Short mmCIF file of C-alpha atoms and ligand atoms in Angstrom, two decimals:
data_model
loop_
_atom_site.label_atom_id
_atom_site.label_comp_id
_atom_site.label_asym_id
_atom_site.label_seq_id
_atom_site.Cartn_x
_atom_site.Cartn_y
_atom_site.Cartn_z
CA MET A 292 21.22 -17.09 -16.80
CA LYS A 293 17.83 -18.83 -16.53
CA ALA A 294 14.83 -16.46 -16.69
CA VAL A 295 12.76 -16.30 -13.49
CA SER A 296 9.36 -17.88 -13.82
CA LEU A 297 6.01 -17.26 -12.05
CA ASN A 298 6.50 -20.52 -10.23
CA ASP A 299 9.91 -19.71 -8.70
CA PRO A 300 10.03 -19.14 -4.99
CA LEU A 301 11.14 -15.82 -3.49
CA GLU A 302 12.44 -15.20 -0.03
CA ILE A 303 11.74 -11.84 1.55
CA ARG A 304 13.43 -11.38 4.91
CA GLY A 305 13.25 -15.03 5.82
CA ILE A 306 9.56 -15.35 4.57
CA ARG A 307 9.29 -17.89 1.75
CA LEU A 308 6.82 -17.11 -1.03
CA GLU A 309 6.10 -20.22 -3.14
CA GLY A 310 5.74 -18.23 -6.27
CA ARG A 311 5.37 -14.72 -7.77
CA ILE A 312 1.66 -14.04 -7.67
CA ALA A 313 0.31 -11.64 -5.04
CA ALA A 314 -3.25 -10.58 -4.23
CA ALA A 315 -3.24 -6.73 -4.18
CA PRO A 316 -4.94 -4.84 -1.26
CA ILE A 317 -8.64 -4.19 -1.82
CA ALA A 318 -10.47 -2.29 0.77
CA THR A 319 -13.67 -3.96 1.93
CA ALA A 320 -14.52 -1.29 4.60
CA SER A 321 -15.97 -4.21 6.56
CA ALA A 322 -14.47 -3.53 10.00
CA ASP A 323 -16.33 -3.37 13.31
CA PRO A 324 -16.25 -0.31 15.57
CA GLU A 325 -13.10 -1.62 17.21
CA GLY A 326 -11.27 -1.64 13.82
CA GLY A 327 -11.13 -5.32 13.69
CA PRO A 328 -12.91 -7.84 11.44
CA THR A 329 -16.64 -8.58 11.27
CA PRO A 330 -17.89 -11.98 10.20
CA ARG A 331 -18.13 -10.65 6.68
CA SER A 332 -14.38 -9.61 6.78
CA LEU A 333 -13.42 -13.02 8.08
CA GLU A 334 -15.33 -14.69 5.32
CA ILE A 335 -13.70 -12.52 2.60
CA TYR A 336 -10.20 -12.94 3.94
CA GLY A 337 -10.64 -16.59 4.79
CA ARG A 338 -11.31 -17.13 1.10
CA LEU A 339 -8.36 -14.90 0.06
CA ALA A 340 -5.95 -16.77 2.34
CA ARG A 341 -6.82 -19.93 0.35
CA CYS A 342 -7.09 -18.48 -3.11
CA GLY A 343 -3.66 -19.72 -4.16
CA ALA A 344 -1.80 -16.39 -3.94
CA ASP A 345 1.80 -16.55 -2.92
CA LEU A 346 1.36 -13.35 -0.94
CA VAL A 347 -1.69 -11.37 0.21
CA VAL A 348 -1.48 -7.66 1.02
CA VAL A 349 -4.37 -6.92 3.42
CA GLU A 350 -6.24 -3.72 2.83
CA HIS A 351 -5.29 -0.43 4.44
CA HIS A 352 -5.67 -0.12 8.21
CA ALA A 353 -5.70 3.43 9.75
CA VAL A 354 -2.87 4.30 12.11
CA SER A 355 -5.24 6.59 14.06
CA ARG A 356 -8.91 7.45 14.19
CA LYS A 357 -8.09 10.76 12.43
CA GLY A 358 -6.26 8.91 9.85
CA ARG A 359 -9.23 6.94 8.54
CA ALA A 360 -10.63 7.36 5.00
CA ARG A 361 -13.93 5.57 5.94
CA VAL A 362 -15.88 4.86 9.14
CA ALA A 363 -15.73 1.06 8.65
CA GLN A 364 -12.00 1.03 7.85
CA PHE A 365 -9.76 -1.41 9.75
CA ARG A 366 -7.49 0.17 12.35
CA LEU A 367 -4.30 -0.69 14.22
CA ASP A 368 -4.45 2.37 16.53
CA SER A 369 -4.85 0.83 20.01
CA GLU A 370 -4.27 -2.27 22.04
CA ALA A 371 -7.99 -3.22 21.51
CA SER A 372 -7.68 -2.98 17.74
CA GLU A 373 -4.45 -5.10 17.75
CA LYS A 374 -6.37 -7.78 19.73
CA ALA A 375 -9.38 -7.45 17.45
CA ASN A 376 -7.26 -8.08 14.40
CA ARG A 377 -5.55 -11.25 15.66
CA PRO A 378 -8.28 -13.63 14.10
CA MET A 379 -7.56 -11.98 10.69
CA ALA A 380 -3.85 -12.64 10.85
CA ALA A 381 -4.57 -16.22 12.16
CA LEU A 382 -6.53 -16.92 8.97
CA PHE A 383 -3.39 -16.49 6.89
CA ARG A 384 -1.22 -18.42 9.35
CA GLU A 385 -3.62 -21.35 9.32
CA ALA A 386 -3.70 -21.32 5.49
CA GLY A 387 0.09 -21.09 5.30
CA CYS A 388 -0.22 -17.97 3.18
CA PRO A 389 2.20 -15.04 3.83
CA ALA A 390 0.37 -11.69 4.39
CA PHE A 391 1.46 -8.23 4.87
CA VAL A 392 -0.94 -5.71 6.34
CA GLN A 393 -1.15 -2.23 4.93
CA ILE A 394 -1.10 0.80 7.27
CA ASN A 395 -2.36 4.18 6.26
CA HIS A 396 -3.26 7.81 7.14
CA ALA A 397 -5.82 9.33 4.89
CA GLY A 398 -4.95 12.91 5.55
CA SER A 399 -7.44 15.05 3.55
CA GLN A 400 -8.70 12.23 1.29
CA ILE A 401 -11.90 11.42 3.12
CA ARG A 402 -13.85 8.81 1.18
CA ASP A 403 -16.98 8.55 3.31
CA GLU A 404 -19.44 11.32 4.18
CA ALA A 405 -20.21 9.71 7.52
CA LEU A 406 -16.73 10.62 8.71
CA LEU A 407 -17.47 14.33 8.30
CA ALA A 408 -20.07 14.02 11.11
CA GLU A 409 -17.28 13.27 13.56
CA LYS A 410 -16.23 16.88 13.22
CA TYR A 411 -12.48 16.50 14.08
CA PRO A 412 -10.25 18.85 12.15
CA VAL A 413 -8.81 17.12 9.07
CA SER A 414 -5.09 17.66 8.62
CA ALA A 415 -2.82 17.50 5.60
CA PRO A 416 0.53 18.93 4.53
CA SER A 417 -1.08 22.19 3.44
CA GLU A 418 -4.49 23.89 3.32
CA VAL A 419 -5.30 22.56 -0.14
CA LYS A 420 -8.52 20.85 -0.98
CA HIS A 421 -7.70 17.28 -2.11
CA PRO A 422 -8.36 16.96 -5.87
CA ALA A 423 -9.93 13.49 -5.49
CA CYS A 424 -11.97 14.10 -2.26
CA PRO A 425 -15.62 14.26 -3.23
CA TYR A 426 -16.54 16.34 -0.06
CA PRO A 427 -15.80 20.04 0.59
CA VAL A 428 -13.07 19.30 3.10
CA ARG A 429 -10.56 22.14 3.64
CA PRO A 430 -7.75 20.61 5.76
CA LYS A 431 -5.65 22.46 8.29
CA GLU A 432 -1.81 22.40 7.79
CA MET A 433 -0.14 19.91 10.04
CA ASP A 434 2.28 21.53 12.53
CA ALA A 435 5.58 19.96 13.72
CA GLU A 436 4.00 18.27 16.68
CA GLU A 437 1.29 16.63 14.53
CA ILE A 438 3.89 15.43 12.05
CA HIS A 439 5.82 13.89 14.88
CA SER A 440 2.72 12.14 16.20
CA VAL A 441 2.03 10.74 12.67
CA ILE A 442 5.41 9.12 12.69
CA GLU A 443 4.77 7.63 16.07
CA SER A 444 1.35 6.45 14.99
CA PHE A 445 2.89 4.58 11.99
CA ALA A 446 5.58 2.98 14.18
CA ALA A 447 3.01 1.98 16.73
CA ALA A 448 0.60 0.52 14.19
CA GLY A 449 3.52 -1.44 12.58
CA LYS A 450 4.44 -2.88 15.91
CA ARG A 451 0.77 -3.89 16.56
CA ALA A 452 0.60 -5.48 13.07
CA ILE A 453 3.45 -7.79 14.01
CA SER A 454 2.03 -8.52 17.48
CA ALA A 455 -1.31 -9.27 15.89
CA GLY A 456 0.39 -12.03 13.96
CA TYR A 457 1.21 -10.62 10.55
CA PRO A 458 4.79 -11.35 9.31
CA GLY A 459 4.97 -8.02 7.39
CA VAL A 460 3.66 -4.47 7.31
CA GLN A 461 3.25 -2.31 4.18
CA VAL A 462 3.30 1.54 4.39
CA HIS A 463 0.65 3.03 2.07
CA ALA A 464 2.42 5.87 0.25
CA CYS A 465 0.29 6.11 -2.90
CA HIS A 466 -3.16 6.98 -4.29
CA GLY A 467 -3.05 10.49 -2.77
CA TYR A 468 -3.35 9.57 0.93
CA LEU A 469 -1.40 11.46 3.49
CA LEU A 470 2.10 10.24 2.52
CA GLY A 471 1.25 10.78 -1.13
CA GLN A 472 -0.08 14.28 -0.27
CA PHE A 473 3.33 15.06 1.23
CA LEU A 474 5.13 13.68 -1.86
CA SER A 475 3.04 15.74 -4.35
CA PRO A 476 3.83 19.43 -4.91
CA ILE A 477 0.13 19.76 -5.84
CA THR A 478 -1.02 19.03 -2.31
CA ASN A 479 2.19 20.05 -0.43
CA LEU A 480 2.90 23.81 -0.54
CA ARG A 481 4.95 23.82 2.70
CA ARG A 482 7.99 26.01 3.06
CA ASP A 483 9.57 24.10 5.95
CA ALA A 484 11.79 20.98 5.90
CA TYR A 485 8.74 18.91 4.73
CA GLY A 486 8.01 20.95 1.59
CA GLY A 487 9.75 22.12 -1.59
CA LYS A 488 12.34 19.81 -3.09
CA ILE A 489 11.63 16.08 -3.28
CA ALA A 490 14.07 15.37 -0.44
CA ASN A 491 11.89 17.45 1.74
CA ARG A 492 8.49 16.20 0.47
CA ALA A 493 9.74 12.62 1.01
CA ARG A 494 11.04 13.34 4.52
CA LEU A 495 7.91 12.17 6.38
CA LEU A 496 7.78 8.86 4.49
CA LEU A 497 11.51 8.34 5.02
CA GLU A 498 11.24 9.17 8.71
CA ILE A 499 8.34 6.78 9.13
CA VAL A 500 10.37 4.01 7.52
CA GLU A 501 13.29 4.72 9.77
CA ALA A 502 11.01 4.59 12.78
CA LEU A 503 9.32 1.38 11.71
CA ARG A 504 12.43 -0.73 11.43
CA PRO A 505 13.16 -0.84 15.19
CA ALA A 506 9.38 -0.90 15.98
CA ILE A 507 8.68 -4.07 13.98
CA GLY A 508 11.92 -5.77 14.95
CA GLY A 509 14.44 -7.77 12.97
CA GLU A 510 12.04 -10.44 11.66
CA GLY A 511 9.28 -8.11 10.49
CA VAL A 512 9.06 -7.50 6.78
CA LEU A 513 8.95 -3.85 5.91
CA SER A 514 7.22 -3.13 2.60
CA VAL A 515 6.28 0.24 1.00
CA ARG A 516 3.64 0.77 -1.65
CA LEU A 517 4.83 3.96 -3.45
CA GLY A 518 3.03 6.17 -5.91
CA LEU A 519 5.83 6.89 -8.35
CA SER A 520 4.18 9.90 -10.07
CA ASP A 521 1.00 11.99 -10.03
CA SER A 522 0.27 11.30 -13.73
CA PHE A 523 -0.11 8.03 -15.42
CA PRO A 524 2.67 6.89 -17.88
CA LYS A 525 0.85 7.94 -21.00
CA ASP A 526 -0.37 11.34 -19.67
CA PRO A 527 1.47 14.71 -19.72
CA PRO A 528 3.52 14.98 -16.52
CA GLU A 529 2.19 17.04 -13.58
CA GLY A 530 2.98 17.19 -9.93
CA LEU A 531 5.24 14.47 -8.55
CA THR A 532 7.38 13.32 -11.52
CA LEU A 533 8.61 9.75 -12.27
CA GLU A 534 12.18 10.96 -11.70
CA GLU A 535 11.25 12.12 -8.24
CA GLY A 536 9.41 8.97 -7.46
CA LEU A 537 12.47 6.89 -8.53
CA TRP A 538 14.62 9.07 -6.26
CA VAL A 539 12.34 8.14 -3.39
CA ALA A 540 12.53 4.45 -4.30
CA ARG A 541 16.29 4.62 -4.24
CA GLU A 542 16.29 6.29 -0.78
CA LEU A 543 13.79 3.66 0.53
CA ALA A 544 16.16 0.96 -0.65
CA GLY A 545 19.03 2.77 1.08
CA LEU A 546 16.98 2.57 4.37
CA GLY A 547 16.71 -1.18 3.92
CA ILE A 548 13.08 -1.81 3.10
CA ASP A 549 12.35 -5.34 2.10
CA HIS A 550 9.74 -4.98 -0.64
CA LEU A 551 8.46 -2.30 -2.88
CA ASP A 552 5.00 -2.23 -4.51
CA ILE A 553 4.51 0.24 -7.38
CA SER A 554 1.42 2.31 -8.10
CA GLY A 555 0.24 5.81 -8.98
CA ASN A 556 0.04 8.73 -6.59
CA LEU A 557 -2.59 11.48 -7.17
CA CYS A 558 -3.57 9.79 -10.45
CA GLY A 559 -4.70 6.71 -8.48
CA TYR A 560 -4.40 3.10 -9.67
CA ASP A 561 -6.76 2.70 -12.63
CA ALA A 562 -5.35 3.54 -16.11
CA PRO A 563 -6.51 2.18 -19.44
CA GLY A 564 -4.93 -0.87 -21.03
CA GLU A 565 -3.00 -3.83 -19.69
CA ALA A 566 -0.13 -3.81 -17.12
CA TYR A 567 0.01 0.00 -17.28
CA PHE A 568 2.69 0.31 -14.66
CA ALA A 569 5.12 -2.18 -16.20
CA ASP A 570 7.67 0.39 -17.28
CA TRP A 571 7.54 2.04 -13.91
CA ALA A 572 8.10 -1.25 -12.14
CA ARG A 573 11.12 -1.97 -14.36
CA ALA A 574 12.55 1.48 -13.66
CA ALA A 575 11.97 0.99 -9.87
CA ARG A 576 13.77 -2.39 -10.11
CA GLU A 577 16.70 -0.57 -11.68
CA ALA A 578 16.57 2.15 -9.11
CA ALA A 579 16.38 -0.36 -6.18
CA PRO A 580 18.08 -3.49 -7.57
CA LYS A 581 18.30 -5.34 -4.30
CA VAL A 582 14.60 -4.91 -3.39
CA PRO A 583 11.90 -7.20 -4.74
CA VAL A 584 9.30 -5.14 -6.65
CA THR A 585 5.60 -5.93 -7.32
CA CYS A 586 3.91 -4.57 -10.38
CA THR A 587 0.10 -4.21 -10.00
CA GLY A 588 -2.53 -2.69 -12.29
CA GLY A 589 -4.39 -4.09 -15.31
CA ILE A 590 -2.80 -7.57 -15.23
CA ARG A 591 -5.67 -9.71 -16.51
CA LYS A 592 -4.06 -12.58 -18.37
CA LEU A 593 -1.69 -15.36 -17.33
CA GLU A 594 0.49 -14.56 -20.34
CA THR A 595 0.90 -11.00 -19.30
CA ALA A 596 1.93 -12.01 -15.78
CA ARG A 597 4.34 -14.54 -17.11
CA ARG A 598 5.93 -12.08 -19.56
CA LEU A 599 6.36 -9.37 -16.85
CA VAL A 600 8.25 -11.65 -14.48
CA GLU A 601 10.18 -13.54 -17.17
CA SER A 602 11.33 -10.31 -18.82
CA GLY A 603 12.52 -8.89 -15.50
CA ALA A 604 9.99 -6.00 -15.35
CA CYS A 605 9.18 -7.07 -11.73
CA ASP A 606 9.78 -9.80 -9.16
CA LEU A 607 5.96 -10.27 -8.38
CA VAL A 608 2.75 -9.45 -10.05
CA GLY A 609 -0.20 -8.06 -8.01
CA ILE A 610 -3.85 -8.93 -8.95
CA GLY A 611 -6.65 -6.78 -7.55
CA ARG A 612 -9.98 -6.56 -9.38
CA GLY A 613 -9.32 -9.72 -11.45
CA LEU A 614 -9.46 -11.69 -8.23
CA GLN A 615 -12.68 -9.93 -7.18
CA LYS A 616 -14.32 -10.93 -10.44
CA ASP A 617 -13.01 -14.49 -10.22
CA PRO A 618 -11.91 -15.69 -6.89
CA ASP A 619 -10.45 -18.85 -8.51
CA LEU A 620 -8.27 -16.85 -10.93
CA ILE A 621 -4.90 -17.53 -9.38
CA ARG A 622 -5.69 -21.25 -8.76
CA LYS A 623 -6.61 -21.56 -12.52
CA TRP A 624 -3.50 -19.84 -13.51
CA LYS A 625 -1.39 -22.11 -11.35
CA GLU A 626 -2.94 -25.18 -12.92
CA ASN A 627 -1.87 -23.91 -16.26
CA LEU A 628 1.69 -23.28 -14.93
CA ARG A 629 2.24 -26.93 -13.81
C1 FMN B 179 -12.39 -1.36 -4.36
C2 FMN B 179 -10.90 -1.17 -4.42
C3 FMN B 179 -10.30 -0.98 -3.09
C4 FMN B 179 -8.88 -0.82 -3.02
N1 FMN B 179 -8.23 -0.69 -1.91
C5 FMN B 179 -6.92 -0.51 -1.80
C6 FMN B 179 -6.23 -0.47 -0.58
O1 FMN B 179 -6.79 -0.64 0.53
N2 FMN B 179 -4.88 -0.21 -0.60
C7 FMN B 179 -4.19 -0.06 -1.72
O2 FMN B 179 -3.02 0.19 -1.75
N3 FMN B 179 -4.82 -0.15 -2.98
C8 FMN B 179 -6.10 -0.43 -3.01
N4 FMN B 179 -6.78 -0.53 -4.18
C9 FMN B 179 -5.95 -0.58 -5.45
C10 FMN B 179 -5.55 -2.04 -5.84
O3 FMN B 179 -4.76 -2.62 -4.80
C11 FMN B 179 -4.90 -2.18 -7.19
O4 FMN B 179 -3.72 -1.37 -7.25
C12 FMN B 179 -5.81 -1.67 -8.34
O5 FMN B 179 -7.05 -2.22 -8.20
C13 FMN B 179 -5.21 -1.96 -9.72
O6 FMN B 179 -4.94 -3.29 -9.80
P1 FMN B 179 -5.94 -4.27 -10.70
O7 FMN B 179 -6.01 -3.76 -12.04
O8 FMN B 179 -5.32 -5.67 -10.66
O9 FMN B 179 -7.23 -4.19 -10.09
C14 FMN B 179 -8.12 -0.78 -4.28
C15 FMN B 179 -8.79 -1.00 -5.51
C16 FMN B 179 -10.12 -1.13 -5.59
C17 FMN B 179 -10.82 -1.37 -6.93
#
């Protein structure tokens, strides 16, 4: 069988990607008070839409005001924010570039001191201080009603993403944000149906995915960015284990997601070395063989990207900081691929 190359097209629920290179989500925190783009956001994303990427995943949008990590974060939490975000989605349509928009709830991982001034109670799976939150935030434990409203917020945000004009939506379930806080036994000490064994810690994510499918309709692409473990591949395991993360990947595939993007959970996204999540991506691909998998993290060279896809480690490679450093990076790679 012929090896797949970076130039080969890929179809994801009827959306044709011309090749296998994706721009990873990079938060610009450049939104206006409505949660939509400012002129600066439109400039950044206008460039990204034409950077040669075969897919762009647009930075995390909060599903509710309480779910923000930063004050200037994009939101999809109201009709007004949906309208405000239409010009962003239009940039990608006009450029002919497929784009999925990421939706997120920060839980206790507040990244911006200014949010603390808003004084709403921060909620999380348990009353545990977030290990990566730089502020003394002690969250309150979410009750059943609040968990239910989080599921509804994700479903509504997904629906708004599609109405705003994006062909796909990506659930942010990594880097220690709310869904990652539920997945990790370090931040989730619950004793109810949402805590304890992995089937319980993953329940919120799985219920959100189940609620999103009807909300976004048959044509909307449903992607999940999953933190497979709390510790990097080369570190001693702690918290959420790789085996547990792969179990979640399998369950997500069973629920019919269209795309899986792999990253770290409480450990974050930045490990030393090159292509540090390659083995995880390969394992996720084996766990969910029918779901296209993106591998992101430390992919700096065309040769590395090519090897990952050709060796079957992943279906797509994601490029984050490399593209920030050199906005022409993908275009240059593509010239070399001709
Ligand atoms: C400034 C910055 C903002 C980021 N914002 C997001 C985000 O909104 N959503 C997300 O899933 N990952 C986010 N990431 C992680 C990147 O998508 C990516 O996984 C990470 O940078 C590793 O890939 P790279 O080595 O190609 O940069 C961010 C990373 C950086 C450096």
